[in-house]
Short mmCIF file of C-alpha atoms in Angstrom, two decimals:
data_model
loop_
_atom_site.label_atom_id
_atom_site.label_comp_id
_atom_site.label_asym_id
_atom_site.label_seq_id
_atom_site.Cartn_x
_atom_site.Cartn_y
_atom_site.Cartn_z
CA UNK Y 1 114.56 73.89 98.39
CA UNK Y 2 114.56 77.45 97.14
CA UNK Y 3 115.58 80.31 99.38
CA UNK Y 4 113.21 83.16 100.03
CA UNK Y 5 113.90 86.86 100.46
CA UNK Y 6 112.51 89.32 102.92
CA UNK Y 7 112.93 92.97 101.90
CA UNK Y 8 113.99 95.42 103.05
CA UNK Y 9 116.48 94.10 105.61
CA UNK Y 10 116.34 96.09 108.82
CA UNK Y 11 117.31 95.46 112.40
CA UNK Y 12 114.03 96.66 113.88
CA UNK Y 13 112.25 93.51 112.72
CA UNK Y 14 114.72 90.84 113.85
CA UNK Y 15 114.33 88.16 116.47
CA UNK Y 16 116.71 87.81 119.37
CA UNK Y 17 118.98 85.47 117.37
CA UNK Y 18 119.17 87.87 114.43
CA UNK Y 19 116.89 86.02 111.99
CA UNK Y 20 114.07 87.81 110.21
CA UNK Y 21 110.40 87.53 111.15
CA UNK Y 22 107.46 87.05 108.83
CA UNK Y 23 104.05 88.53 109.61
CA UNK Y 24 101.39 86.51 111.42
CA UNK Y 25 99.04 86.65 108.44
CA UNK Y 26 101.51 84.97 106.07
CA UNK Y 27 102.73 81.49 107.12
CA UNK Y 28 106.04 80.34 105.67
CA UNK Y 29 105.90 78.46 102.39
CA UNK Y 30 106.37 74.74 102.80
CA UNK Y 31 109.75 73.38 101.83
CA UNK Y 32 111.52 76.73 101.93
CA UNK Y 33 114.22 78.24 104.07
CA UNK Y 34 114.44 81.67 105.62
CA UNK Y 35 117.47 83.91 105.26
CA UNK Y 36 118.98 85.16 108.47
CA UNK Y 37 120.05 88.73 109.10
CA UNK Y 38 123.68 87.59 109.23
CA UNK Y 39 123.76 85.92 105.83
CA UNK Y 40 122.25 82.98 104.00
CA UNK Y 41 122.00 80.62 106.97
CA UNK Y 42 118.53 79.09 107.36
CA UNK Y 43 116.55 79.79 110.51
CA UNK Y 44 117.82 77.61 113.33
CA UNK Y 45 115.90 74.97 115.19
CA UNK Y 46 114.24 76.19 118.32
CA UNK Y 47 113.20 79.51 116.81
CA UNK Y 48 109.74 80.77 117.74
CA UNK Y 49 107.05 79.34 115.43
CA UNK Y 50 106.75 81.28 112.22
CA UNK Y 51 103.63 83.40 112.03
CA UNK Y 52 103.97 84.88 115.54
CA UNK Y 53 105.25 88.23 116.72
CA UNK Y 54 108.67 88.31 118.30
CA UNK Y 55 109.06 89.41 121.90
CA UNK Y 56 110.69 92.76 121.25
CA UNK Y 57 109.22 93.57 117.79
CA UNK Y 58 106.10 95.65 117.45
CA UNK Y 59 105.50 95.86 113.70
CA UNK Y 60 105.34 92.70 111.56
CA UNK Y 61 107.96 92.37 108.87
CA UNK Y 62 106.95 92.25 105.19
CA UNK Y 63 105.83 88.97 103.74
CA UNK Y 64 108.42 86.68 102.25
CA UNK Y 65 108.70 86.46 98.49
CA UNK Y 66 110.35 83.70 96.49
CA UNK Y 67 113.41 84.37 94.39
CA UNK Y 68 112.74 84.88 90.71
CA UNK Y 69 109.63 87.03 91.12
CA UNK Y 70 110.84 89.86 88.90
CA UNK Y 71 108.46 88.95 86.12
CA UNK Y 72 105.42 90.58 87.81
CA UNK Y 73 107.31 93.89 87.66
CA UNK Y 74 108.09 93.29 84.00
CA UNK Y 75 104.42 92.54 83.33
CA UNK Y 76 103.34 95.67 85.22
CA UNK Y 77 105.82 97.74 83.23
CA UNK Y 78 104.51 96.32 79.95
CA UNK Y 79 100.96 97.17 81.01
CA UNK Y 80 102.15 100.69 81.82
CA UNK Y 81 103.71 101.05 78.37
CA UNK Y 82 100.48 99.90 76.72
CA UNK Y 83 98.50 102.38 78.80
CA UNK Y 84 100.85 105.25 77.95
CA UNK Y 85 100.81 104.47 74.22
CA UNK Y 86 97.05 104.02 73.99
CA UNK Y 87 96.08 107.07 76.02
CA UNK Y 88 98.69 109.22 74.28
CA UNK Y 89 97.21 108.21 70.95
CA UNK Y 90 93.64 108.78 72.14
CA UNK Y 91 94.51 112.14 73.69
CA UNK Y 92 96.21 113.29 70.49
CA UNK Y 93 93.16 112.21 68.49
CA UNK Y 94 90.98 114.34 70.76
CA UNK Y 95 93.35 117.27 70.34
CA UNK Y 96 93.35 116.96 66.55
CA UNK Y 97 89.54 116.79 66.58
CA UNK Y 98 89.32 120.14 68.43
CA UNK Y 99 87.88 118.47 71.54
CA UNK Y 100 90.16 120.40 73.90
CA UNK Y 101 89.60 123.93 75.07
CA UNK Y 102 91.24 127.18 76.05
CA UNK Y 103 90.35 126.18 79.61
CA UNK Y 104 92.49 124.45 80.55
CA UNK Y 105 94.65 123.19 77.71
CA UNK Y 106 95.10 126.65 76.24
CA UNK Y 107 96.24 128.41 79.39
CA UNK Y 108 98.35 125.40 80.45
CA UNK Y 109 100.18 125.53 77.13
CA UNK Y 110 100.71 129.27 77.50
CA UNK Y 111 101.84 128.97 81.12
CA UNK Y 112 104.38 126.23 80.31
CA UNK Y 113 105.76 128.02 77.24
CA UNK Y 114 106.06 131.35 79.07
CA UNK Y 115 107.66 129.68 82.10
CA UNK Y 116 110.36 128.19 79.87
CA UNK Y 117 111.05 131.66 78.44
CA UNK Y 118 111.31 133.38 81.83
CA UNK Y 119 107.77 134.76 82.22
CA UNK Y 120 106.72 132.39 84.99
CA UNK Y 121 103.17 130.96 84.89
CA UNK Y 122 101.93 133.71 82.54
CA UNK Y 123 98.93 133.33 80.25
CA UNK Y 124 96.63 135.73 78.42
CA UNK Y 125 93.33 133.98 77.77
CA UNK Y 126 91.72 134.89 81.12
CA UNK Y 127 91.85 138.67 80.81
CA UNK Y 128 88.25 138.99 79.70
CA UNK Y 129 85.50 139.35 82.37
CA UNK Y 130 83.95 135.90 82.03
CA UNK Y 131 82.07 133.92 84.64
CA UNK Y 132 84.91 131.72 85.88
CA UNK Y 133 86.56 131.21 89.25
CA UNK Y 134 89.31 133.61 88.24
CA UNK Y 135 89.10 136.25 85.53
CA UNK Y 136 90.91 139.41 84.63
CA UNK Y 137 94.14 137.61 85.53
CA UNK Y 138 97.33 136.80 83.66
CA UNK Y 139 98.93 134.17 85.90
CA UNK Y 140 98.27 130.50 86.47
CA UNK Y 141 98.92 131.13 90.15
CA UNK Y 142 95.50 132.76 90.38
CA UNK Y 143 94.04 129.28 89.84
CA UNK Y 144 96.54 126.91 91.43
CA UNK Y 145 100.08 127.00 92.78
CA UNK Y 146 101.83 124.40 90.61
CA UNK Y 147 105.63 124.58 90.85
CA UNK Y 148 105.81 121.27 88.98
CA UNK Y 149 105.35 123.38 85.84
CA UNK Y 150 108.95 124.53 86.20
CA UNK Y 151 110.51 121.13 85.36
CA UNK Y 152 107.65 120.30 82.99
CA UNK Y 153 108.47 123.39 80.95
CA UNK Y 154 111.82 121.82 80.02
CA UNK Y 155 109.92 119.35 77.85
CA UNK Y 156 109.16 122.26 75.54
CA UNK Y 157 112.83 122.30 74.63
CA UNK Y 158 112.07 119.07 72.77
CA UNK Y 159 108.72 119.99 71.25
CA UNK Y 160 106.83 123.14 72.23
CA UNK Y 161 103.22 122.05 71.79
CA UNK Y 162 100.18 120.94 73.81
CA UNK Y 163 100.85 117.54 72.28
CA UNK Y 164 103.91 117.27 74.51
CA UNK Y 165 101.76 117.77 77.60
CA UNK Y 166 99.25 115.14 76.44
CA UNK Y 167 101.93 112.48 75.95
CA UNK Y 168 103.78 113.40 79.14
CA UNK Y 169 100.62 113.14 81.22
CA UNK Y 170 99.76 109.67 79.89
CA UNK Y 171 103.32 108.43 80.42
CA UNK Y 172 103.62 109.73 83.99
CA UNK Y 173 100.22 108.38 85.04
CA UNK Y 174 101.16 104.95 83.69
CA UNK Y 175 104.17 104.82 86.03
CA UNK Y 176 101.82 104.14 88.93
CA UNK Y 177 101.24 100.56 87.70
CA UNK Y 178 104.67 99.22 88.78
CA UNK Y 179 104.19 100.94 92.13
CA UNK Y 180 100.84 99.21 92.65
CA UNK Y 181 102.46 95.89 91.73
CA UNK Y 182 105.36 96.42 94.12
CA UNK Y 183 103.12 97.41 97.00
CA UNK Y 184 100.70 94.52 96.54
CA UNK Y 185 103.51 91.98 96.17
CA UNK Y 186 105.17 93.28 99.31
CA UNK Y 187 102.01 93.25 101.42
CA UNK Y 188 100.48 89.99 100.20
CA UNK Y 189 103.27 87.96 98.61
CA UNK Y 190 100.81 86.99 95.86
CA UNK Y 191 101.87 87.44 92.25
CA UNK Y 192 98.24 87.23 91.12
CA UNK Y 193 97.19 90.00 93.48
CA UNK Y 194 100.16 92.11 92.44
CA UNK Y 195 99.15 91.93 88.79
CA UNK Y 196 95.52 92.53 89.73
CA UNK Y 197 96.54 95.67 91.62
CA UNK Y 198 98.40 96.97 88.57
CA UNK Y 199 95.42 96.36 86.33
CA UNK Y 200 92.98 97.85 88.83
CA UNK Y 201 95.07 101.03 88.91
CA UNK Y 202 95.26 101.34 85.12
CA UNK Y 203 91.59 100.46 84.59
CA UNK Y 204 90.23 102.88 87.18
CA UNK Y 205 87.64 104.97 85.27
CA UNK Y 206 88.40 108.15 87.21
CA UNK Y 207 92.12 107.86 86.43
CA UNK Y 208 91.49 107.23 82.75
CA UNK Y 209 89.09 110.19 82.58
CA UNK Y 210 91.68 112.42 84.24
CA UNK Y 211 94.32 111.25 81.76
CA UNK Y 212 92.13 112.22 78.83
CA UNK Y 213 90.89 115.49 80.33
CA UNK Y 214 93.32 117.85 78.60
CA UNK Y 215 96.32 118.48 80.89
CA UNK Y 216 96.35 119.17 84.62
CA UNK Y 217 99.38 118.87 86.92
CA UNK Y 218 97.16 117.48 89.70
CA UNK Y 219 96.65 114.34 87.60
CA UNK Y 220 100.37 113.61 87.94
CA UNK Y 221 99.93 113.33 91.71
CA UNK Y 222 98.35 109.86 91.40
CA UNK Y 223 101.54 107.90 90.60
CA UNK Y 224 103.65 110.15 92.84
CA UNK Y 225 101.42 109.42 95.84
CA UNK Y 226 101.50 105.69 95.12
CA UNK Y 227 105.29 105.64 94.94
CA UNK Y 228 105.43 107.68 98.14
CA UNK Y 229 103.37 104.99 99.89
CA UNK Y 230 105.68 102.28 98.55
CA UNK Y 231 108.77 104.10 99.81
CA UNK Y 232 107.17 104.74 103.19
CA UNK Y 233 106.28 101.07 103.52
CA UNK Y 234 109.89 100.16 102.69
CA UNK Y 235 111.30 102.75 105.13
CA UNK Y 236 113.05 104.62 102.32
CA UNK Y 237 112.37 107.99 103.81
CA UNK Y 238 114.52 109.99 101.42
CA UNK Y 239 112.65 108.69 98.38
CA UNK Y 240 109.39 109.05 100.27
CA UNK Y 241 110.13 112.75 100.82
CA UNK Y 242 110.94 113.22 97.13
CA UNK Y 243 107.73 111.60 95.87
CA UNK Y 244 105.67 113.39 98.52
CA UNK Y 245 107.07 116.73 97.36
CA UNK Y 246 106.34 115.85 93.75
CA UNK Y 247 102.77 114.95 94.69
CA UNK Y 248 102.09 118.28 96.37
CA UNK Y 249 103.85 120.28 93.64
#
């Protein structure tokens, strides 16, 4: 019989004999063995029935997943690549057809270019007294505080153009698909549901509309928040803090 993995390994979720629990909503797969916390020894006879909480544990451990389940991640990554390529192409077509505007693509391009050259968050196309939420201003900070523009501005070292922002936005948004797959696979143990979660993320109309709507740093928060949830679920608090900071930046 094939062995099964439970990830991540942590002492908080062990039974008294050191073997790992599975949650009550996911019974063990027939004909499989469970890895113990001390190595690859199967769970010993006399253990509490699988599918029940242990005496001292409070939170159920993640569901068990069979070995060799990397292909859902590969499939999710391929879907992400397709999304990034298609929406980059579509966004560039919109840009070439003059379907983007000074607000906000114009001032985002100016703010990023000026930030790279030391004039942080500066733009010039809002100096006229027009009926907008902020006018007579020369800084992006009068609209939103977006420190993420600092690292984004480095992309202009490669190609200083709004086209760079369009492609970068599509690529970053697509990175949420592997996170959706990982989270669903961890919580349900179902490969089908993991792939469905990836597709549901990429096919969300609001996400696709945001990807095509010029360039806005807030759109990049979607994959960052999803990866933050994944890291929190896996108790990787350092990575959680990083993705949480990226989401609010």
